PDB file of C-alpha atoms and ligand atoms in Angstrom:
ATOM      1  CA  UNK A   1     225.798 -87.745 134.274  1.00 55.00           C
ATOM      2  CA  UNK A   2     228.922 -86.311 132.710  1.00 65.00           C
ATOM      3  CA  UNK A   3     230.007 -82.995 134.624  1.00 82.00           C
ATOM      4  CA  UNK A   4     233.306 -82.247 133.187  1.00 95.00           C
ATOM      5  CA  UNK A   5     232.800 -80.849 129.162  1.00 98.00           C
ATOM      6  CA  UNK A   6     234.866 -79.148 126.780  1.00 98.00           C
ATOM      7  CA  UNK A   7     234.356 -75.763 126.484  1.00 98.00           C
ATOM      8  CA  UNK A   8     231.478 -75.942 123.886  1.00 98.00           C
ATOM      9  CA  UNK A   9     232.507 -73.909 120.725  1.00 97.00           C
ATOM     10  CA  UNK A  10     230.988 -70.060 120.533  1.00 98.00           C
ATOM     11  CA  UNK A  11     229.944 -70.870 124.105  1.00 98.00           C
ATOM     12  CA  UNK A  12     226.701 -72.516 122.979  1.00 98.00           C
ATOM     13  CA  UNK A  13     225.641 -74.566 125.830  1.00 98.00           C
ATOM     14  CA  UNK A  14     224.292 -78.165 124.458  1.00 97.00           C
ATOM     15  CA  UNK A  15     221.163 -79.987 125.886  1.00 97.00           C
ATOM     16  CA  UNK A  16     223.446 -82.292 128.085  1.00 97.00           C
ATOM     17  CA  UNK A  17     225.066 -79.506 129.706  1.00 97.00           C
ATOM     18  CA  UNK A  18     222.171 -77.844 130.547  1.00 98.00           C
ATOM     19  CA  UNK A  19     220.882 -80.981 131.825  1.00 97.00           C
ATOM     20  CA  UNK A  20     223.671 -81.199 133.888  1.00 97.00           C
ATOM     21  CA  UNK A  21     224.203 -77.805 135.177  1.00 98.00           C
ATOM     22  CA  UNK A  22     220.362 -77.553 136.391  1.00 98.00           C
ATOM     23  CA  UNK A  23     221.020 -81.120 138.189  1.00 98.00           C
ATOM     24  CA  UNK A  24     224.289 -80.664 139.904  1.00 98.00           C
ATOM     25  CA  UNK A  25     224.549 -76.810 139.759  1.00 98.00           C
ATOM     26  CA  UNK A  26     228.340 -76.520 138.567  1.00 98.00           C
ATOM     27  CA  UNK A  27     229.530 -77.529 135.296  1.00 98.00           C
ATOM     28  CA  UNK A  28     233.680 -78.330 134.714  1.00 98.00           C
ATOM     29  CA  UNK A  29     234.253 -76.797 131.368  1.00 98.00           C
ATOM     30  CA  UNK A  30     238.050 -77.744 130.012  1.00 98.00           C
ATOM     31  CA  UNK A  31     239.858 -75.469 127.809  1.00 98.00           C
ATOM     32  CA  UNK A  32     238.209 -72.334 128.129  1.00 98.00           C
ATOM     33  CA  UNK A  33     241.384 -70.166 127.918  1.00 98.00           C
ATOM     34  CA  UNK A  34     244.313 -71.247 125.721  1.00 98.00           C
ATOM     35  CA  UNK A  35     248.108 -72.204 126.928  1.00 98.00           C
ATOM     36  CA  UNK A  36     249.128 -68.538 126.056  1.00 98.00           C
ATOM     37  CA  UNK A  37     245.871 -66.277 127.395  1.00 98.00           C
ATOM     38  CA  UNK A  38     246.719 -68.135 130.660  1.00 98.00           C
ATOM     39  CA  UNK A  39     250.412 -67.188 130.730  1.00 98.00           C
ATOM     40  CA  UNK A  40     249.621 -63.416 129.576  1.00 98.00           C
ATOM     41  CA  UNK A  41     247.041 -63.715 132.117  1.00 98.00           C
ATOM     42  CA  UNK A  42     249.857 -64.407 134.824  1.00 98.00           C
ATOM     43  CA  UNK A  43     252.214 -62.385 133.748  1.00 98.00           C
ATOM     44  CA  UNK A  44     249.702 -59.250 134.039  1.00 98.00           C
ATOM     45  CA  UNK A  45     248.872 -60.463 137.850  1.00 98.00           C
ATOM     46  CA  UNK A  46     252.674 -60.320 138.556  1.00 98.00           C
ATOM     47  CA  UNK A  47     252.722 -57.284 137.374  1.00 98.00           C
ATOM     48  CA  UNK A  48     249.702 -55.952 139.561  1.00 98.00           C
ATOM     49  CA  UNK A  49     251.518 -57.215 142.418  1.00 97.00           C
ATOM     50  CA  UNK A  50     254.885 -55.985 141.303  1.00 97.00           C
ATOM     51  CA  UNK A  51     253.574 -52.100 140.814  1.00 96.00           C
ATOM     52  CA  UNK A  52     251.619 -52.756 144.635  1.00 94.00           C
ATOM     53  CA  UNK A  53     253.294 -51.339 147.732  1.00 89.00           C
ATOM     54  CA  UNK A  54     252.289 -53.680 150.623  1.00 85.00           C
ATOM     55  CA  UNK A  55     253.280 -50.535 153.207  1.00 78.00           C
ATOM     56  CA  UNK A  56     250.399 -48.677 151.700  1.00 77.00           C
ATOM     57  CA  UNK A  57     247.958 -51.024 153.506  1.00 72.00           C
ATOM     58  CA  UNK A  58     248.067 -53.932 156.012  1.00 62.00           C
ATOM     59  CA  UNK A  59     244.553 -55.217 155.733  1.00 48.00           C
ATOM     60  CA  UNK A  60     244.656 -58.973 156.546  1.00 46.00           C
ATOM     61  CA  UNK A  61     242.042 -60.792 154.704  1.00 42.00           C
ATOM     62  CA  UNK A  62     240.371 -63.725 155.843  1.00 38.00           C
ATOM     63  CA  UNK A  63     237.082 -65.540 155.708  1.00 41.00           C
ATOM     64  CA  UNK A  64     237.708 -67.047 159.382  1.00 46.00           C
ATOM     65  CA  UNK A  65     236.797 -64.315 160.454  1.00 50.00           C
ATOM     66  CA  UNK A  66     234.912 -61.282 159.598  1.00 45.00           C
ATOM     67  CA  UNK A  67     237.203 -58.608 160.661  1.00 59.00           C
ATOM     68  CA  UNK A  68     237.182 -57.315 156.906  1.00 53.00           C
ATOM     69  CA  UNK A  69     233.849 -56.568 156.853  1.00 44.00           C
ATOM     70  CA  UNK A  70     234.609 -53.836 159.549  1.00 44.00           C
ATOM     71  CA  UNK A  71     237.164 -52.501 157.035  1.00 69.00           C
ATOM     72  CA  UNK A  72     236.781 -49.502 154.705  1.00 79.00           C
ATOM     73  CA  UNK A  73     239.331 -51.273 152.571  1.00 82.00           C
ATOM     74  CA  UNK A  74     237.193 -53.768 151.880  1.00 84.00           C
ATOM     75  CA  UNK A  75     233.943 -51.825 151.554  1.00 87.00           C
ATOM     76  CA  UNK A  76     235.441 -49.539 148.986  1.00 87.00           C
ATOM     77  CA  UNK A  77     237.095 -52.066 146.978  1.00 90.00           C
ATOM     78  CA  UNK A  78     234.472 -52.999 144.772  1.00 94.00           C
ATOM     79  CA  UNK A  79     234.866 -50.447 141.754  1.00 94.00           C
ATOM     80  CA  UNK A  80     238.470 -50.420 142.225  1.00 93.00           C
ATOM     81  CA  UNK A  81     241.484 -53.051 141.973  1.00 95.00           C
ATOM     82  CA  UNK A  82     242.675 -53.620 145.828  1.00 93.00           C
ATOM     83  CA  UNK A  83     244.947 -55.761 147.556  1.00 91.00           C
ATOM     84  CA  UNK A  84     244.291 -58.551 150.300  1.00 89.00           C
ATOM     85  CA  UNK A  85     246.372 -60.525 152.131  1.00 86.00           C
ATOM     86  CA  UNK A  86     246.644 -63.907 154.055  1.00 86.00           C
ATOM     87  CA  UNK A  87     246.316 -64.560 157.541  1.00 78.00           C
ATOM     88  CA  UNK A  88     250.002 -64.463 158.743  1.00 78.00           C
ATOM     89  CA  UNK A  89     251.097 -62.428 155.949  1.00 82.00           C
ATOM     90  CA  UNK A  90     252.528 -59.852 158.532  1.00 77.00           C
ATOM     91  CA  UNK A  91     254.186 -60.081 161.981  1.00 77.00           C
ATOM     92  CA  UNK A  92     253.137 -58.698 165.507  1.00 72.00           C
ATOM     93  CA  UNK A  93     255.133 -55.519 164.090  1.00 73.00           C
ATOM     94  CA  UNK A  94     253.018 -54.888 160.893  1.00 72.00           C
ATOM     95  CA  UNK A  95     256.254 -56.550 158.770  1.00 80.00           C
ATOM     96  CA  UNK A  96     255.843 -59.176 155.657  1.00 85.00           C
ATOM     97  CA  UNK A  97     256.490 -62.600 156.563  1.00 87.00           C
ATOM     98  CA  UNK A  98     257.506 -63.358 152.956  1.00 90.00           C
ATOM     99  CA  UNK A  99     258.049 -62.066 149.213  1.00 93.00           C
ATOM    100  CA  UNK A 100     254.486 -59.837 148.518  1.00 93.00           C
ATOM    101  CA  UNK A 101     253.878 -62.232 145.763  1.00 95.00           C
ATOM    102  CA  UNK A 102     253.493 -65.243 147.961  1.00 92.00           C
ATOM    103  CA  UNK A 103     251.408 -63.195 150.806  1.00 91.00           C
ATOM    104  CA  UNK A 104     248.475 -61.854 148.883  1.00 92.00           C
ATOM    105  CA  UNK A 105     245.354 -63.670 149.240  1.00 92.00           C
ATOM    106  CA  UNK A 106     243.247 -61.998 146.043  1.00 94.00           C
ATOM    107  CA  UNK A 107     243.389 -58.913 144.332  1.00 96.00           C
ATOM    108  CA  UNK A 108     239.578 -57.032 143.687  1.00 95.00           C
ATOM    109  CA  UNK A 109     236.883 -56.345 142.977  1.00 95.00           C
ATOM    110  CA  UNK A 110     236.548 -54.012 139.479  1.00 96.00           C
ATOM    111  CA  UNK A 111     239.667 -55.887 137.183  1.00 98.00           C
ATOM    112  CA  UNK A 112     237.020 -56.626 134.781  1.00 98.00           C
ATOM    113  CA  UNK A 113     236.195 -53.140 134.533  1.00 97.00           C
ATOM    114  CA  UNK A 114     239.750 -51.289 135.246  1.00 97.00           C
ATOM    115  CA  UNK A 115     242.146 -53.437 133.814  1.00 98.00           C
ATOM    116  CA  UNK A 116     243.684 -53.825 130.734  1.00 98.00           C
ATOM    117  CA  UNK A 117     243.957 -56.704 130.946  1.00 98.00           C
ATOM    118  CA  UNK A 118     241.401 -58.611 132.677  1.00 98.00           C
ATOM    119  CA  UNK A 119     238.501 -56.574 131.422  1.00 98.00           C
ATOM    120  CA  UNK A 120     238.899 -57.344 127.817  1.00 98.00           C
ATOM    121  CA  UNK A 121     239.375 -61.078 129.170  1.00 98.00           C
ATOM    122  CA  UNK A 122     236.373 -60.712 130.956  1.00 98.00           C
ATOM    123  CA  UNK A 123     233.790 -59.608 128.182  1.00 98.00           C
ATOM    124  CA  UNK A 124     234.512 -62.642 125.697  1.00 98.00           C
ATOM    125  CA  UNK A 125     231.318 -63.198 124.021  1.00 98.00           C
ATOM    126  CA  UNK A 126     231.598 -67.101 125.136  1.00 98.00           C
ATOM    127  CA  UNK A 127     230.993 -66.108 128.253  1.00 98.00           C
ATOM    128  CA  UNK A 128     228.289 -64.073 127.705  1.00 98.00           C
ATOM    129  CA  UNK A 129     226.837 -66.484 125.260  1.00 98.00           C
ATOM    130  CA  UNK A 130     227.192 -69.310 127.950  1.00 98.00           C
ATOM    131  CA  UNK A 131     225.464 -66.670 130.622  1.00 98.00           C
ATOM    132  CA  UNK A 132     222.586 -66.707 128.634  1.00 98.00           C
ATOM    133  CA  UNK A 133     222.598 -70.306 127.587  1.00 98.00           C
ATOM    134  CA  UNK A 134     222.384 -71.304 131.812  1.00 98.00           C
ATOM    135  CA  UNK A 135     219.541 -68.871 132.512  1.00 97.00           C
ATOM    136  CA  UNK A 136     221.173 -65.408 132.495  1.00 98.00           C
ATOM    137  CA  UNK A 137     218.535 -63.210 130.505  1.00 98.00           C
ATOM    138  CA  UNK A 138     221.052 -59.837 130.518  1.00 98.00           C
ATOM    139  CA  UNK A 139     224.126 -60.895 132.099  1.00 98.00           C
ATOM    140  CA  UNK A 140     226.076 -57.865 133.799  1.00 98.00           C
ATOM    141  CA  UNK A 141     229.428 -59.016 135.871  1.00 98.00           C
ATOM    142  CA  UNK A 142     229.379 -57.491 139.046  1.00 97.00           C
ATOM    143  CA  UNK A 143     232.474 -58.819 140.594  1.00 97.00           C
ATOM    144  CA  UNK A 144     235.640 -59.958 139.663  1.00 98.00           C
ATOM    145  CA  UNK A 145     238.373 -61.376 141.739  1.00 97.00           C
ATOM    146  CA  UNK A 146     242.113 -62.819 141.157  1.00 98.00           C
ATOM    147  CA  UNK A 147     242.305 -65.222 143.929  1.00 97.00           C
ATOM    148  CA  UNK A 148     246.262 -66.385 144.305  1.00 95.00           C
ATOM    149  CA  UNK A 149     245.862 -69.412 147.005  1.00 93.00           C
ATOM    150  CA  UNK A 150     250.112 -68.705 147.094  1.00 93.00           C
ATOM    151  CA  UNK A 151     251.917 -71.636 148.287  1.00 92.00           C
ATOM    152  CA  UNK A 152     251.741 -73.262 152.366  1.00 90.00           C
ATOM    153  CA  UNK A 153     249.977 -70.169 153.359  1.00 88.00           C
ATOM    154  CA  UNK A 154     246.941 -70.082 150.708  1.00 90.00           C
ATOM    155  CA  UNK A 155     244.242 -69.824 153.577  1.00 90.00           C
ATOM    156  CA  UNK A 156     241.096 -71.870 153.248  1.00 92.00           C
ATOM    157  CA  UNK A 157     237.551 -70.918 152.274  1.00 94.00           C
ATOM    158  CA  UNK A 158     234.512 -72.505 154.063  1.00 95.00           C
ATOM    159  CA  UNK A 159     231.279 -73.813 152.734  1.00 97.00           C
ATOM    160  CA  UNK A 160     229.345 -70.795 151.442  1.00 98.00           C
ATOM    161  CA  UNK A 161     226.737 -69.681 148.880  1.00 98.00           C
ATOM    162  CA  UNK A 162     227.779 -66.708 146.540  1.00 98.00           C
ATOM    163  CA  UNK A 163     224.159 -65.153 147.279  1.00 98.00           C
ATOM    164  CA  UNK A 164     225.122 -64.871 150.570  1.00 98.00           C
ATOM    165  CA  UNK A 165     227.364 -61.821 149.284  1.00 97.00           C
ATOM    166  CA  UNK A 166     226.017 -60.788 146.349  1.00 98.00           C
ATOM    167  CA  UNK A 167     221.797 -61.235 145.819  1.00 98.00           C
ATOM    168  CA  UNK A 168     219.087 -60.438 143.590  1.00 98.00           C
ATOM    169  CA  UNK A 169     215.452 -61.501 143.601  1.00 98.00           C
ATOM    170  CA  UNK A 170     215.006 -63.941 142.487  1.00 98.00           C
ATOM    171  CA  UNK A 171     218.660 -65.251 142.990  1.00 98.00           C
ATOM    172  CA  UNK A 172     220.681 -65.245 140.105  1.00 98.00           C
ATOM    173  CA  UNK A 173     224.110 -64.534 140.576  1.00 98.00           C
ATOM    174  CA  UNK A 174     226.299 -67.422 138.490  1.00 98.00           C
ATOM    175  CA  UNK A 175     229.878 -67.680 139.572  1.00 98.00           C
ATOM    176  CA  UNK A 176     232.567 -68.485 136.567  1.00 98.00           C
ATOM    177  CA  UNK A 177     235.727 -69.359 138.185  1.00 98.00           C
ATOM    178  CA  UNK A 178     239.050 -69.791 135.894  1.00 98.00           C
ATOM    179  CA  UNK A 179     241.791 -71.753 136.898  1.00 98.00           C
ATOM    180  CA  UNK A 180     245.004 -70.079 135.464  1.00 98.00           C
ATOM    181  CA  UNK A 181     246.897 -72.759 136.990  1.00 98.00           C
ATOM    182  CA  UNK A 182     246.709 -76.239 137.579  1.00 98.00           C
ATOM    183  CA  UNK A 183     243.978 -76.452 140.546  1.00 97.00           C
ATOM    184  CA  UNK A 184     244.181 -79.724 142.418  1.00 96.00           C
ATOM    185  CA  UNK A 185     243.080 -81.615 145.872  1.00 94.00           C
ATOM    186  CA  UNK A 186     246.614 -80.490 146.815  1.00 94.00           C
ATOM    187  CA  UNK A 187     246.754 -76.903 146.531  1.00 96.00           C
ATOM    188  CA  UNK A 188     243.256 -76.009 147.006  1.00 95.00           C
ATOM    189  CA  UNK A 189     240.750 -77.108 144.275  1.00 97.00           C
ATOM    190  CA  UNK A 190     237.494 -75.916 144.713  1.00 98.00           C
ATOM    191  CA  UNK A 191     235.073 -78.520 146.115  1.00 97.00           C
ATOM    192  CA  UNK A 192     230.806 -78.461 145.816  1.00 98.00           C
ATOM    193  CA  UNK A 193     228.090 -81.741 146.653  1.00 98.00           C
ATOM    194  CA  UNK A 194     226.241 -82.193 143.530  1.00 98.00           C
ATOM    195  CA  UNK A 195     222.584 -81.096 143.565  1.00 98.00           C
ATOM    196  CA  UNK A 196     223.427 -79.045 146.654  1.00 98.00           C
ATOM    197  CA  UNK A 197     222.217 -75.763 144.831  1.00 98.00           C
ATOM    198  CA  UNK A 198     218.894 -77.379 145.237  1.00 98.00           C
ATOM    199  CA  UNK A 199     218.166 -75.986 148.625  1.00 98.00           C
ATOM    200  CA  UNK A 200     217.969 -72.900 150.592  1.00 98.00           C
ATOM    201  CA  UNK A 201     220.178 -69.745 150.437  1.00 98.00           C
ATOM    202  CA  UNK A 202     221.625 -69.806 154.249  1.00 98.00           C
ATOM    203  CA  UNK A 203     222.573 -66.808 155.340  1.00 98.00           C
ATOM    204  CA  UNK A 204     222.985 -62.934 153.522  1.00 98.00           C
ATOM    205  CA  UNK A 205     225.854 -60.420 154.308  1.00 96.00           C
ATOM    206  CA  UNK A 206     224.846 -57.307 154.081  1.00 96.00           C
ATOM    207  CA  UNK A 207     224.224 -53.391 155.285  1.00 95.00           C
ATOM    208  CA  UNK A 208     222.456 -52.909 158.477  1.00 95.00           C
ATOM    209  CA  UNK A 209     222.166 -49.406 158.693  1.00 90.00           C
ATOM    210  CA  UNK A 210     226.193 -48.829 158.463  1.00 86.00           C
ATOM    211  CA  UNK A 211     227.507 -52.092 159.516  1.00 87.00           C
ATOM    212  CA  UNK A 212     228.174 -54.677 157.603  1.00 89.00           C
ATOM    213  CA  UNK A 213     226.432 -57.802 158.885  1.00 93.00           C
ATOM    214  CA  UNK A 214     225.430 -61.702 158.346  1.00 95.00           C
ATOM    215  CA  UNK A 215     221.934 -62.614 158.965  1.00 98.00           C
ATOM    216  CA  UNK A 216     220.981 -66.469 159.147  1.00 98.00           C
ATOM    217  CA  UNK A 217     217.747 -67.010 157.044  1.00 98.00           C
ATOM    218  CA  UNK A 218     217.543 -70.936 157.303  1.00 98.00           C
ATOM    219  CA  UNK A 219     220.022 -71.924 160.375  1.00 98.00           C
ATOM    220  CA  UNK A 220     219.830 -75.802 158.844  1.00 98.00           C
ATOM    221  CA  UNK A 221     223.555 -76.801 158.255  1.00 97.00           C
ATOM    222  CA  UNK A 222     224.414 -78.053 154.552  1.00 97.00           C
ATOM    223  CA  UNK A 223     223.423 -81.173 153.850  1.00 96.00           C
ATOM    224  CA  UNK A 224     226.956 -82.530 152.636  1.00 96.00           C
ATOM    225  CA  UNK A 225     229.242 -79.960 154.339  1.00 93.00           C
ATOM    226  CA  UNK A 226     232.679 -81.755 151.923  1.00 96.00           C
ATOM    227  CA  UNK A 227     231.652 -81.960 148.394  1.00 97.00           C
ATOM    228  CA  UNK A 228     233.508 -83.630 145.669  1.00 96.00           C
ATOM    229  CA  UNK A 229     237.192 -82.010 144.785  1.00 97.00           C
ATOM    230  CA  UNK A 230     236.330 -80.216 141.401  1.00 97.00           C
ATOM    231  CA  UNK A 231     239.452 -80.330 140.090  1.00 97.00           C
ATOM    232  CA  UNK A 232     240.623 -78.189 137.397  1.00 98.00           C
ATOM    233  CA  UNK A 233     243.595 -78.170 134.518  1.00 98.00           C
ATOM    234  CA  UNK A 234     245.343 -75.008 133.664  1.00 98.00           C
ATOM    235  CA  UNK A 235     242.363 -73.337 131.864  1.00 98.00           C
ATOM    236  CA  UNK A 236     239.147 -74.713 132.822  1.00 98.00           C
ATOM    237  CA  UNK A 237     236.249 -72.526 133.247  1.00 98.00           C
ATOM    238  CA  UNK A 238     233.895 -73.640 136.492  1.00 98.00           C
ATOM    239  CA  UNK A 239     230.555 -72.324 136.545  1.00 98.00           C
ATOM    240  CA  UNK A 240     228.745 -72.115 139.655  1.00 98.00           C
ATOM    241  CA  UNK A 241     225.113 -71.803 140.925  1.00 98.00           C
ATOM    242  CA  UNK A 242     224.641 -69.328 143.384  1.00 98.00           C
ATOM    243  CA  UNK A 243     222.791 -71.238 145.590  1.00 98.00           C
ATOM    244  CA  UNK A 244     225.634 -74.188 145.296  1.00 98.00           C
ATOM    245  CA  UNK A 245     227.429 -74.921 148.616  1.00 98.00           C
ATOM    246  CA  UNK A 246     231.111 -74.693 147.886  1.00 98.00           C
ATOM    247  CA  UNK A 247     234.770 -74.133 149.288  1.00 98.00           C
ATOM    248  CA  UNK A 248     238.096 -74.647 148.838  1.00 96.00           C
ATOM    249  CA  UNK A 249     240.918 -76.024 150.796  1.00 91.00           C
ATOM    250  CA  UNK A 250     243.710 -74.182 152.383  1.00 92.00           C
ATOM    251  CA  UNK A 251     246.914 -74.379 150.224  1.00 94.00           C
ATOM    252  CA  UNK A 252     249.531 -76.479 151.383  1.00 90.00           C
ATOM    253  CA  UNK A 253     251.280 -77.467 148.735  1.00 95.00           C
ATOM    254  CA  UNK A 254     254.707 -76.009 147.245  1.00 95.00           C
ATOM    255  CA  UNK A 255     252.512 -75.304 144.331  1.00 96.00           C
ATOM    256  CA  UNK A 256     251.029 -72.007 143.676  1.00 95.00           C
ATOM    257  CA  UNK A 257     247.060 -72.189 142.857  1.00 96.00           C
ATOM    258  CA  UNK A 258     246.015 -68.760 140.602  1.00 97.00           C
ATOM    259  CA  UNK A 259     242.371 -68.326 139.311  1.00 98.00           C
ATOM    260  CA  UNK A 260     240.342 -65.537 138.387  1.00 98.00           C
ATOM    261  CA  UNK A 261     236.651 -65.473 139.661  1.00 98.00           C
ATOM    262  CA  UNK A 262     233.679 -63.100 137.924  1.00 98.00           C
ATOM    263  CA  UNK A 263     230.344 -62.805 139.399  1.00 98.00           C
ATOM    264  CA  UNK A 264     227.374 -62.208 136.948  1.00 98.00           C
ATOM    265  CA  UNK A 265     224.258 -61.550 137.912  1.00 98.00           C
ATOM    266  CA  UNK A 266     220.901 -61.216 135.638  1.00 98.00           C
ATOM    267  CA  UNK A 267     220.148 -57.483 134.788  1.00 97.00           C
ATOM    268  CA  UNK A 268     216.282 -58.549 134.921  1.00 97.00           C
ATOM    269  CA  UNK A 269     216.309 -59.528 138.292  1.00 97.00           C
ATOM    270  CA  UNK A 270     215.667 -56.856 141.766  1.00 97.00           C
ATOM    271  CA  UNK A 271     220.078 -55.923 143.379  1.00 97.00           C
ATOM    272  CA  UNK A 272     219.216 -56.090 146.553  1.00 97.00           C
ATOM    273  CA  UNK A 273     220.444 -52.655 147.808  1.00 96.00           C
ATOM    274  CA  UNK A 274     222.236 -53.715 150.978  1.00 97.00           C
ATOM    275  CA  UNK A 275     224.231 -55.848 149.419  1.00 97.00           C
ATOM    276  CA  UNK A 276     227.523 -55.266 150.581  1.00 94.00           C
ATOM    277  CA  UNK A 277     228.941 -53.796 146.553  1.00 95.00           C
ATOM    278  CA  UNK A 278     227.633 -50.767 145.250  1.00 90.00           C
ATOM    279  CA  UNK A 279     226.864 -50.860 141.456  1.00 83.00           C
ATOM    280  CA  UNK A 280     227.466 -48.356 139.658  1.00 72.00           C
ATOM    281  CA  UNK A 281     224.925 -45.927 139.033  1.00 59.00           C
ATOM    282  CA  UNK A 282     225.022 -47.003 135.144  1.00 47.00           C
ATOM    283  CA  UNK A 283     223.990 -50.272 136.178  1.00 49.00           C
ATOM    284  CA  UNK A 284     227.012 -52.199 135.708  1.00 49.00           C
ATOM    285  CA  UNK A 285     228.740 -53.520 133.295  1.00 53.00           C
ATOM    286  CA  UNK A 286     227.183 -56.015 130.454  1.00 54.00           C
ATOM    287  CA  UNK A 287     229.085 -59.954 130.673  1.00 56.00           C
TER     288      UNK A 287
HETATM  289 FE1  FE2 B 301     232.237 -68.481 146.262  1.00 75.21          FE
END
């Protein structure tokens, strides 16, 4: 069955890709956003960066570990625009290893509500339109992350589900990941097993009381822990099932690897209130 489509026109999702999406639980939509929305779309995260003192905070992100979690940085970041960095972006004395632009691992976790930018870029109506086409009764973002994967240090991601972070009942969060620059095997493409949404959710992070915490709800491991390399051209729009298995690999390429990553989740479905964001008390923000 086909996986890769063009971007369907209006964002109407056809038969076949619904077909598709509810087998394999990704779809590979080319051509999304234009040659030019991409660039402006770059320019504006250079910017972000630029106007971003890296003094101001030395918060080394990573998902090897889950030393984050313990961090009020993180915590807060989700109705604001913050900065995280890559493993080895600093030295034993707290200094940059490298140019900020090529040390920052994403940038979150509000753009689509805060920036100028992104947010307007966020709430096309195609995207809302495809939202509901795959499921999503009342689509609301929740999330929204640049992630840079910067040259040789890009870190890795391992296998995860995004309900782990972000859950409703019943699950519905829907992840719609742009590549805003060529995304490749090489500089860390994402990579999913089709059909693997059709299991389990794993594990949840979430609030224990104060503490941020991972609980294993099915301790099985995934059934294909690799996946197939979902590789993406300058920008394609990958959707994502929230029970999908997925990761990327680290970047070690000379070649940067930008996209931007929204969450949505269905407004008719239960937030599970220890989930690790906060929504706003408004509800959030419509797709
Ligand atoms: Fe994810």
């Amino acid at each position: 069955m086909a996986r890769t489509f063009p971007f369907p026109a209006g964002g109407l999702v056809s038969d076949k890709m619904l077909a598709a999406y509810e087998a394999d639980g990704f779809l590979v939509l080319t051509g999304f956003a234009p040659a030019g929305t991409c660039a402006a779309l770059r320019r504006r995260e250079y910017e972000l960066i630029e106007a971003f003192d890296p003094q101001s905070v030395r918060t080394v992100f990573s998902t090897e570990d889950q030393a984050h979690a313990r961090d009020a940085y993180f915590r807060d970041s989700g109705d604001r625009i913050r900065f995280f960095f890559e493993a080895g972006a600093f030295d034993a004395e707290g200094r940059l290893t490298r140019d900020k632009h090529g040390a920052i691992n994403k940038i979150g976790h509000a753009l689509h509500d805060l920036d100028p930018v992104f947010a307007p870029f966020s709430h096309d109506v195609r995207l809302k339109r495809l939202a509901e086409g795959l499921g999503l009764e009342q689509p609301e973002i929740v999330q929204s992350m640049l992630i840079v994967k910067p040259p040789f240090i890009g870190g890795e991601v391992g296998m995860h589900q995004d309900a782990t972070y972000l859950h409703t009942d019943p699950v519905t969060v829907t992840g719609f990941w742009i590549a805003l620059e060529d995304a490749t095997a090489e500089n860390g493409c994402l990579f999913a097993p089709p059909g693997g949404h059709l299991t389990t959710l794993r594990e949840r992070f979430h609030y224990d009381g104060g503490a941020l915490v991972k609980t294993t709800l099915d301790p099985r491991p995934f059934e294909d822990a690799t996946g197939e390399p979902l590789e993406a051209p300058e920008g394609t729009l990958v959707v994502l099932h929230g029970l999908l298995p997925h990761r990327s690999g680290p970047n070690t390429s000379a070649r940067r690897r930008l996209a931007y990553a929204l969450h949505a989740v269905d407004g008719t479905a239960r937030w599970s209130p220890d989930n690790w964001l906060k929504r706003p008390a408004a509800g959030g923000s419509a797709a």
